[in-house]
Amino acid sequence: MEAAVQPGADEGQALQEALSRAVEEKIPLEIIGGGSKRFYGRRARGEPFHVAGHRGVVDYEPTELVVTARAGTPLQELEALLEAHGQMLAFEPPHFGETATLGGAIACGLSGPRRPYAGAARDFVLGVEYLNGKAERLHCGGRVMKNVAGYDVSRLMVGALGTLGVLLRVSLKVVPRPARELTLVLQTVPQDAIDQMNRWAGRPLPLSAACYADDQLYVRLSGTERGVRAARRSIGGDELPSGDRFWRDLREQRLAFFAGDAPLWRVSVPPAAPPASLSGAWLLDWGGAQRWLRGEQPVAAVREAAAAVGGHATLFRGGDRRGDVFHPLAPGLLALHRRLKRAFDPRGLLNPDRLCAPAPPAGGARD
Amino acid sequence: MNQPLSSDTDRRTQTQRLAGLFRRFMPRDGVLVDAEDLRPYECDGLSAYRRVPMMVLLPETVEQVQQALEVCSAERVPVVARGAGTGLSGGALPREDAVLLSLARFNRIVHIDPMNRVARVQPGVRNLAISEAAAPYGLYYAPDPSSQIACSIGGNVAENAGGVHCLKYGLTVHNLLEIKVITIEGEALTIGGQGLDAPGYDLLAVLTGSEGMLAVIVEVTVKLLPKPERAQVILAAFDRIEQAGNAVAAVIGAGIIPAGLEMMDNPAIRAAEDFVHAGYPTGAAAILLCELDGTDEEVSELIAQVRQLLVDHGASAVRAAKDDAERQRLWAGRKAAFPAVGRISPDYYCMDGTIPRAQLAHVLKRIGEMSAEYRLPVANVFHAGDGNLHPLILYDANVPGELERTEEFGGRILELCVEVGGTITGEHGVGVEKINQMCVQFREPELVQFHALKAAFDPRGLLNPGKAIPTLARCAEFGAMHVHGGKLPFPDIERF
Ligand SMILES: Cc1cc2nc3c(=O)[nH]c(=O)nc-3n(C[C@H](O)[C@H](O)[C@H](O)COP(=O)(O)OP(=O)(O)OC[C@H]3O[C@@H](n4cnc5c(N)ncnc54)[C@H](O)[C@@H]3O)c2cc1C
């Protein structure tokens, strides 16, 4: 199959030179793609370092199920190209704005409603090209499905929020769009919804999303025409005609639940965990594994509730962006994170503080 | 132990002294130092490389692993972890100056949680045992390496093992939730979590496939999937290999992701058929095995579609398994391909490169040419769906010079894989075997970055030294050798 490429702009060298200068002068940088997910994570310190100009799909062969694009490529553009070839990004990355770039999506490592059934952003990353904190231009992984040569630095970059390197290029596994998709709605209460979603997931049904919002259980089925029809019979409920829009609005946090300024918590737990006794409004996505909570609950209470069932809680939006936005790491893990940060970015210049709080003054590298 | 020892006597004294330290907390029969006890551990599945370890430790509890590593760390003794020893790249190859830490006694399934669809197991549990334990709940563990009756889940994590079903269900890395590891300092860390993700860096991905270089895995939580309602396999025969390659592209291009899509060439077909009588057409140049799974309705629809695609792309015969017994038989031939080849040749050497699928015909042609050049026959087994090649080079180690010729031939196959945009290893790992080819796949600053990552976990380099990532000195030597022999075809190729 012909490789499809999009015009773009190769600014890799310019970025490397700019980073080199910053490294020489020890200037901390805030890496900015489209700026659509700037709200996420801890507040970064540093001079703005814009990377969106480095854009364009460099290689796409649909029968290989692999696309390689520069990190500044707008997510919209990339998804449109894939759609034109009957394919998609299976992890349904949230955009949170029209300016969203591929690099930002991978650096944040966020995934949409299909995640529990298809996999997360990290599951589809095959290789990356990046600049480390010494401004060296490095490759890792590749553009083949299976590759165990060297440590998996490509996946390490996913969700690292740019603290380990500036992404320049990403190769992703893509998947065919399902022939048929259908959304069903059922009325139920939270505990039953959790049970139901997990019982379905334990059966061979073509599930591709399951969410509980406003006393309603939403289920998406994806597959062949007859496969979806048969699964529909066994699940029941009513068809939601505008199913696509519902899942997109959920992914983009445009449902009424997400409106307003109250802090938004993302609570990641084993999917069948019982509903937490914390007050506040809840929306359960990912078949119960990703739970959104709105309200001014004390940070410690949310963290305890998540940890009690083996999960963790992220202050996704709002609240104190200089505090512990992410669930605090055990001391041994935190120390390892700091050593890793130093291994990739010895001077601590890339998105300092965005992922972890700075180490105490005597402790060396800041992150 | 890093200081050179002046004599065998010194070495023995040192070994006895260390054994004494370990015996303070290890099980009575868990410290092996006698030559005949050590011999079974001298190699893994890559038996061309053998070394007797200084001693073998067989701990039974996590605390014993912790204490053992604390001693090794304090005494500066290198440690090689070992699961079931089925690895094909010499990852668990011992060292004379190192402790071999076997996880074989960690063989308990700790907990199966059918509602959350996870299994928590000890690292020495065999891959297949997980699916067997999950079967009563209608669940299974998807990654199914052909060695699944023997290999351990800890070894699977350390190698990021794949299997014939990973085209649709992913590799080990896609099917893990949490691991518990012990660092070389003896510190216990929990990596990942019981939910679908964890805060901080994705260390689960880094540890997966890290070949025992970063930490010792002492517990693994894997995802379980519902058993598909129905699975059916189609066998297609082709008169030319390129046709089979094109048929693979056509199936994927039609938007179908089969559960498995495997190819075998004629020598592999004949060897497998002689061995297990799977019913393969021994005259075909290549066969494809294409498995479709899902609900009953889905499978019926897909089987019809795939059958047509295969015929359209030149299959000379297409047959769908009529029942599960026939399906098992067709897969048995594929799963037994390595031992089958072992029957027709005194020795075989299994390669593991991955290539973009479009390069298949080109790569097979080049392998054929090299096979003639080196006068060594090759049988090809191929995870066609995801481009992972397993050329098996047939040789006889008793013929002087054949092993060396085989290794050189194998090295050139891997370099060919890199040349066409692929990688030197898809699932078997680098180990000691492909360490030179790492110098072809990665540039110096990339290797330096890997070493820096390693040092963040293991600053003194005590875990599995000499494996997985070559030193720069070694690459310099290898590069010089190659340029001297004039064999490195494209020293400056783009490696992305
Ligand atoms: C006939 C045959 C068929 C095979 N088919 C496949 C296949 O289809 N797919 C595939 O991927 N592989 C296959 N293999 C290779 C092998 O089975 C896998 O690599 C397997 O994952 C190794 O597991 P093991 O328990 O035997 O590990 P070992 O060989 O004991 O060790 C492998 C590596 O893991 C490290 N290690 C082991 N346990 C731990 C631990 N607990 N903590 C830290 N490090 C550890 C070791 O140090 C070593 O580097 C096959 C092998 C054979 C012999």
PDB file of N, CA, C and O in Angstrom, chain A residues 286-319:
ATOM      1  N   TRP A 286     -15.219   3.897  31.989  1.00  0.00           N
ATOM      2  CA  TRP A 286     -14.309   2.748  31.852  1.00  0.00           C
ATOM      3  C   TRP A 286     -14.846   1.509  32.571  1.00  0.00           C
ATOM      4  O   TRP A 286     -14.106   0.793  33.252  1.00  0.00           O
ATOM      5  N   GLY A 287     -16.121   1.274  32.454  1.00  0.00           N
ATOM      6  CA  GLY A 287     -16.702   0.085  33.070  1.00  0.00           C
ATOM      7  C   GLY A 287     -16.534   0.073  34.571  1.00  0.00           C
ATOM      8  O   GLY A 287     -16.583  -0.980  35.197  1.00  0.00           O
ATOM      9  N   GLY A 288     -16.315   1.242  35.170  1.00  0.00           N
ATOM     10  CA  GLY A 288     -16.154   1.350  36.618  1.00  0.00           C
ATOM     11  C   GLY A 288     -14.717   1.634  37.039  1.00  0.00           C
ATOM     12  O   GLY A 288     -14.462   1.935  38.194  1.00  0.00           O
ATOM     13  N   ALA A 289     -13.779   1.561  36.105  1.00  0.00           N
ATOM     14  CA  ALA A 289     -12.363   1.691  36.480  1.00  0.00           C
ATOM     15  C   ALA A 289     -11.894   3.148  36.565  1.00  0.00           C
ATOM     16  O   ALA A 289     -10.866   3.432  37.170  1.00  0.00           O
ATOM     17  N   GLN A 290     -12.624   4.055  35.937  1.00  0.00           N
ATOM     18  CA  GLN A 290     -12.270   5.474  36.008  1.00  0.00           C
ATOM     19  C   GLN A 290     -13.503   6.222  36.500  1.00  0.00           C
ATOM     20  O   GLN A 290     -14.525   6.250  35.818  1.00  0.00           O
ATOM     21  N   ARG A 291     -13.401   6.799  37.696  1.00  0.00           N
ATOM     22  CA  ARG A 291     -14.566   7.444  38.302  1.00  0.00           C
ATOM     23  C   ARG A 291     -14.268   8.918  38.510  1.00  0.00           C
ATOM     24  O   ARG A 291     -13.221   9.283  39.053  1.00  0.00           O
ATOM     25  N   TRP A 292     -15.183   9.742  38.048  1.00  0.00           N
ATOM     26  CA  TRP A 292     -15.024  11.188  38.167  1.00  0.00           C
ATOM     27  C   TRP A 292     -15.842  11.667  39.359  1.00  0.00           C
ATOM     28  O   TRP A 292     -16.972  11.232  39.542  1.00  0.00           O
ATOM     29  N   LEU A 293     -15.259  12.556  40.127  1.00  0.00           N
ATOM     30  CA  LEU A 293     -15.917  13.085  41.323  1.00  0.00           C
ATOM     31  C   LEU A 293     -15.835  14.605  41.299  1.00  0.00           C
ATOM     32  O   LEU A 293     -14.752  15.162  41.080  1.00  0.00           O
ATOM     33  N   ARG A 294     -16.986  15.256  41.515  1.00  0.00           N
ATOM     34  CA  ARG A 294     -16.993  16.720  41.588  1.00  0.00           C
ATOM     35  C   ARG A 294     -17.222  17.138  43.020  1.00  0.00           C
ATOM     36  O   ARG A 294     -18.076  16.573  43.700  1.00  0.00           O
ATOM     37  N   GLY A 295     -16.518  18.153  43.473  1.00  0.00           N
ATOM     38  CA  GLY A 295     -16.810  18.700  44.787  1.00  0.00           C
ATOM     39  C   GLY A 295     -15.561  19.099  45.536  1.00  0.00           C
ATOM     40  O   GLY A 295     -14.442  18.911  45.073  1.00  0.00           O
ATOM     41  N   GLU A 296     -15.795  19.679  46.728  1.00  0.00           N
ATOM     42  CA  GLU A 296     -14.705  20.262  47.512  1.00  0.00           C
ATOM     43  C   GLU A 296     -14.252  19.327  48.629  1.00  0.00           C
ATOM     44  O   GLU A 296     -13.859  19.772  49.687  1.00  0.00           O
ATOM     45  N   GLN A 297     -14.327  18.025  48.400  1.00  0.00           N
ATOM     46  CA  GLN A 297     -13.920  17.092  49.454  1.00  0.00           C
ATOM     47  C   GLN A 297     -12.471  17.329  49.849  1.00  0.00           C
ATOM     48  O   GLN A 297     -11.650  17.709  49.023  1.00  0.00           O
ATOM     49  N   PRO A 298     -12.155  17.059  51.132  1.00  0.00           N
ATOM     50  CA  PRO A 298     -10.750  17.187  51.545  1.00  0.00           C
ATOM     51  C   PRO A 298      -9.870  16.231  50.730  1.00  0.00           C
ATOM     52  O   PRO A 298     -10.247  15.082  50.478  1.00  0.00           O
ATOM     53  N   VAL A 299      -8.718  16.721  50.317  1.00  0.00           N
ATOM     54  CA  VAL A 299      -7.795  15.943  49.491  1.00  0.00           C
ATOM     55  C   VAL A 299      -7.508  14.583  50.140  1.00  0.00           C
ATOM     56  O   VAL A 299      -7.570  13.537  49.488  1.00  0.00           O
ATOM     57  N   ALA A 300      -7.228  14.610  51.441  1.00  0.00           N
ATOM     58  CA  ALA A 300      -6.844  13.369  52.124  1.00  0.00           C
ATOM     59  C   ALA A 300      -7.959  12.333  52.050  1.00  0.00           C
ATOM     60  O   ALA A 300      -7.692  11.142  51.882  1.00  0.00           O
ATOM     61  N   ALA A 301      -9.208  12.780  52.146  1.00  0.00           N
ATOM     62  CA  ALA A 301     -10.334  11.834  52.144  1.00  0.00           C
ATOM     63  C   ALA A 301     -10.450  11.139  50.796  1.00  0.00           C
ATOM     64  O   ALA A 301     -10.687   9.927  50.708  1.00  0.00           O
ATOM     65  N   VAL A 302     -10.273  11.894  49.727  1.00  0.00           N
ATOM     66  CA  VAL A 302     -10.374  11.304  48.392  1.00  0.00           C
ATOM     67  C   VAL A 302      -9.240  10.295  48.192  1.00  0.00           C
ATOM     68  O   VAL A 302      -9.439   9.180  47.714  1.00  0.00           O
ATOM     69  N   ARG A 303      -8.051  10.703  48.588  1.00  0.00           N
ATOM     70  CA  ARG A 303      -6.881   9.827  48.427  1.00  0.00           C
ATOM     71  C   ARG A 303      -7.050   8.531  49.226  1.00  0.00           C
ATOM     72  O   ARG A 303      -6.761   7.442  48.730  1.00  0.00           O
ATOM     73  N   GLU A 304      -7.545   8.672  50.443  1.00  0.00           N
ATOM     74  CA  GLU A 304      -7.731   7.481  51.271  1.00  0.00           C
ATOM     75  C   GLU A 304      -8.742   6.529  50.656  1.00  0.00           C
ATOM     76  O   GLU A 304      -8.525   5.313  50.619  1.00  0.00           O
ATOM     77  N   ALA A 305      -9.842   7.098  50.170  1.00  0.00           N
ATOM     78  CA  ALA A 305     -10.891   6.251  49.598  1.00  0.00           C
ATOM     79  C   ALA A 305     -10.350   5.483  48.396  1.00  0.00           C
ATOM     80  O   ALA A 305     -10.632   4.298  48.210  1.00  0.00           O
ATOM     81  N   ALA A 306      -9.553   6.149  47.562  1.00  0.00           N
ATOM     82  CA  ALA A 306      -8.996   5.487  46.375  1.00  0.00           C
ATOM     83  C   ALA A 306      -7.990   4.412  46.791  1.00  0.00           C
ATOM     84  O   ALA A 306      -8.030   3.276  46.304  1.00  0.00           O
ATOM     85  N   ALA A 307      -7.112   4.778  47.703  1.00  0.00           N
ATOM     86  CA  ALA A 307      -6.053   3.845  48.116  1.00  0.00           C
ATOM     87  C   ALA A 307      -6.639   2.622  48.820  1.00  0.00           C
ATOM     88  O   ALA A 307      -6.110   1.518  48.698  1.00  0.00           O
ATOM     89  N   ALA A 308      -7.758   2.822  49.526  1.00  0.00           N
ATOM     90  CA  ALA A 308      -8.347   1.719  50.287  1.00  0.00           C
ATOM     91  C   ALA A 308      -8.739   0.551  49.382  1.00  0.00           C
ATOM     92  O   ALA A 308      -8.754  -0.596  49.817  1.00  0.00           O
ATOM     93  N   VAL A 309      -9.044   0.837  48.120  1.00  0.00           N
ATOM     94  CA  VAL A 309      -9.413  -0.257  47.216  1.00  0.00           C
ATOM     95  C   VAL A 309      -8.304  -0.539  46.195  1.00  0.00           C
ATOM     96  O   VAL A 309      -8.533  -1.191  45.174  1.00  0.00           O
ATOM     97  N   GLY A 310      -7.098  -0.043  46.459  1.00  0.00           N
ATOM     98  CA  GLY A 310      -5.961  -0.342  45.577  1.00  0.00           C
ATOM     99  C   GLY A 310      -5.846   0.592  44.385  1.00  0.00           C
ATOM    100  O   GLY A 310      -5.190   0.260  43.398  1.00  0.00           O
ATOM    101  N   GLY A 311      -6.486   1.764  44.476  1.00  0.00           N
ATOM    102  CA  GLY A 311      -6.433   2.699  43.349  1.00  0.00           C
ATOM    103  C   GLY A 311      -5.685   3.976  43.713  1.00  0.00           C
ATOM    104  O   GLY A 311      -4.943   4.023  44.680  1.00  0.00           O
ATOM    105  N   HIS A 312      -5.889   5.004  42.910  1.00  0.00           N
ATOM    106  CA  HIS A 312      -5.241   6.292  43.166  1.00  0.00           C
ATOM    107  C   HIS A 312      -6.142   7.418  42.665  1.00  0.00           C
ATOM    108  O   HIS A 312      -7.052   7.170  41.872  1.00  0.00           O
ATOM    109  N   ALA A 313      -5.897   8.621  43.147  1.00  0.00           N
ATOM    110  CA  ALA A 313      -6.756   9.750  42.786  1.00  0.00           C
ATOM    111  C   ALA A 313      -5.924  10.927  42.293  1.00  0.00           C
ATOM    112  O   ALA A 313      -4.909  11.271  42.887  1.00  0.00           O
ATOM    113  N   THR A 314      -6.377  11.528  41.199  1.00  0.00           N
ATOM    114  CA  THR A 314      -5.709  12.684  40.599  1.00  0.00           C
ATOM    115  C   THR A 314      -6.641  13.885  40.670  1.00  0.00           C
ATOM    116  O   THR A 314      -7.819  13.762  40.305  1.00  0.00           O
ATOM    117  N   LEU A 315      -6.128  15.000  41.112  1.00  0.00           N
ATOM    118  CA  LEU A 315      -6.908  16.239  41.056  1.00  0.00           C
ATOM    119  C   LEU A 315      -6.823  16.725  39.612  1.00  0.00           C
ATOM    120  O   LEU A 315      -5.840  17.342  39.215  1.00  0.00           O
ATOM    121  N   PHE A 316      -7.841  16.369  38.817  1.00  0.00           N
ATOM    122  CA  PHE A 316      -7.747  16.547  37.371  1.00  0.00           C
ATOM    123  C   PHE A 316      -7.846  18.021  36.967  1.00  0.00           C
ATOM    124  O   PHE A 316      -7.066  18.501  36.150  1.00  0.00           O
ATOM    125  N   ARG A 317      -8.854  18.703  37.520  1.00  0.00           N
ATOM    126  CA  ARG A 317      -9.000  20.136  37.240  1.00  0.00           C
ATOM    127  C   ARG A 317      -9.309  20.856  38.545  1.00  0.00           C
ATOM    128  O   ARG A 317      -9.965  20.309  39.426  1.00  0.00           O
ATOM    129  N   GLY A 318      -8.880  22.109  38.617  1.00  0.00           N
ATOM    130  CA  GLY A 318      -9.205  22.942  39.768  1.00  0.00           C
ATOM    131  C   GLY A 318      -8.331  22.612  40.963  1.00  0.00           C
ATOM    132  O   GLY A 318      -7.373  21.847  40.872  1.00  0.00           O
ATOM    133  N   GLY A 319      -8.699  23.201  42.098  1.00  0.00           N
ATOM    134  CA  GLY A 319      -7.925  22.978  43.317  1.00  0.00           C
ATOM    135  C   GLY A 319      -6.559  23.635  43.238  1.00  0.00           C
ATOM    136  O   GLY A 319      -6.313  24.497  42.381  1.00  0.00           O
TER     137      GLY A 319
END
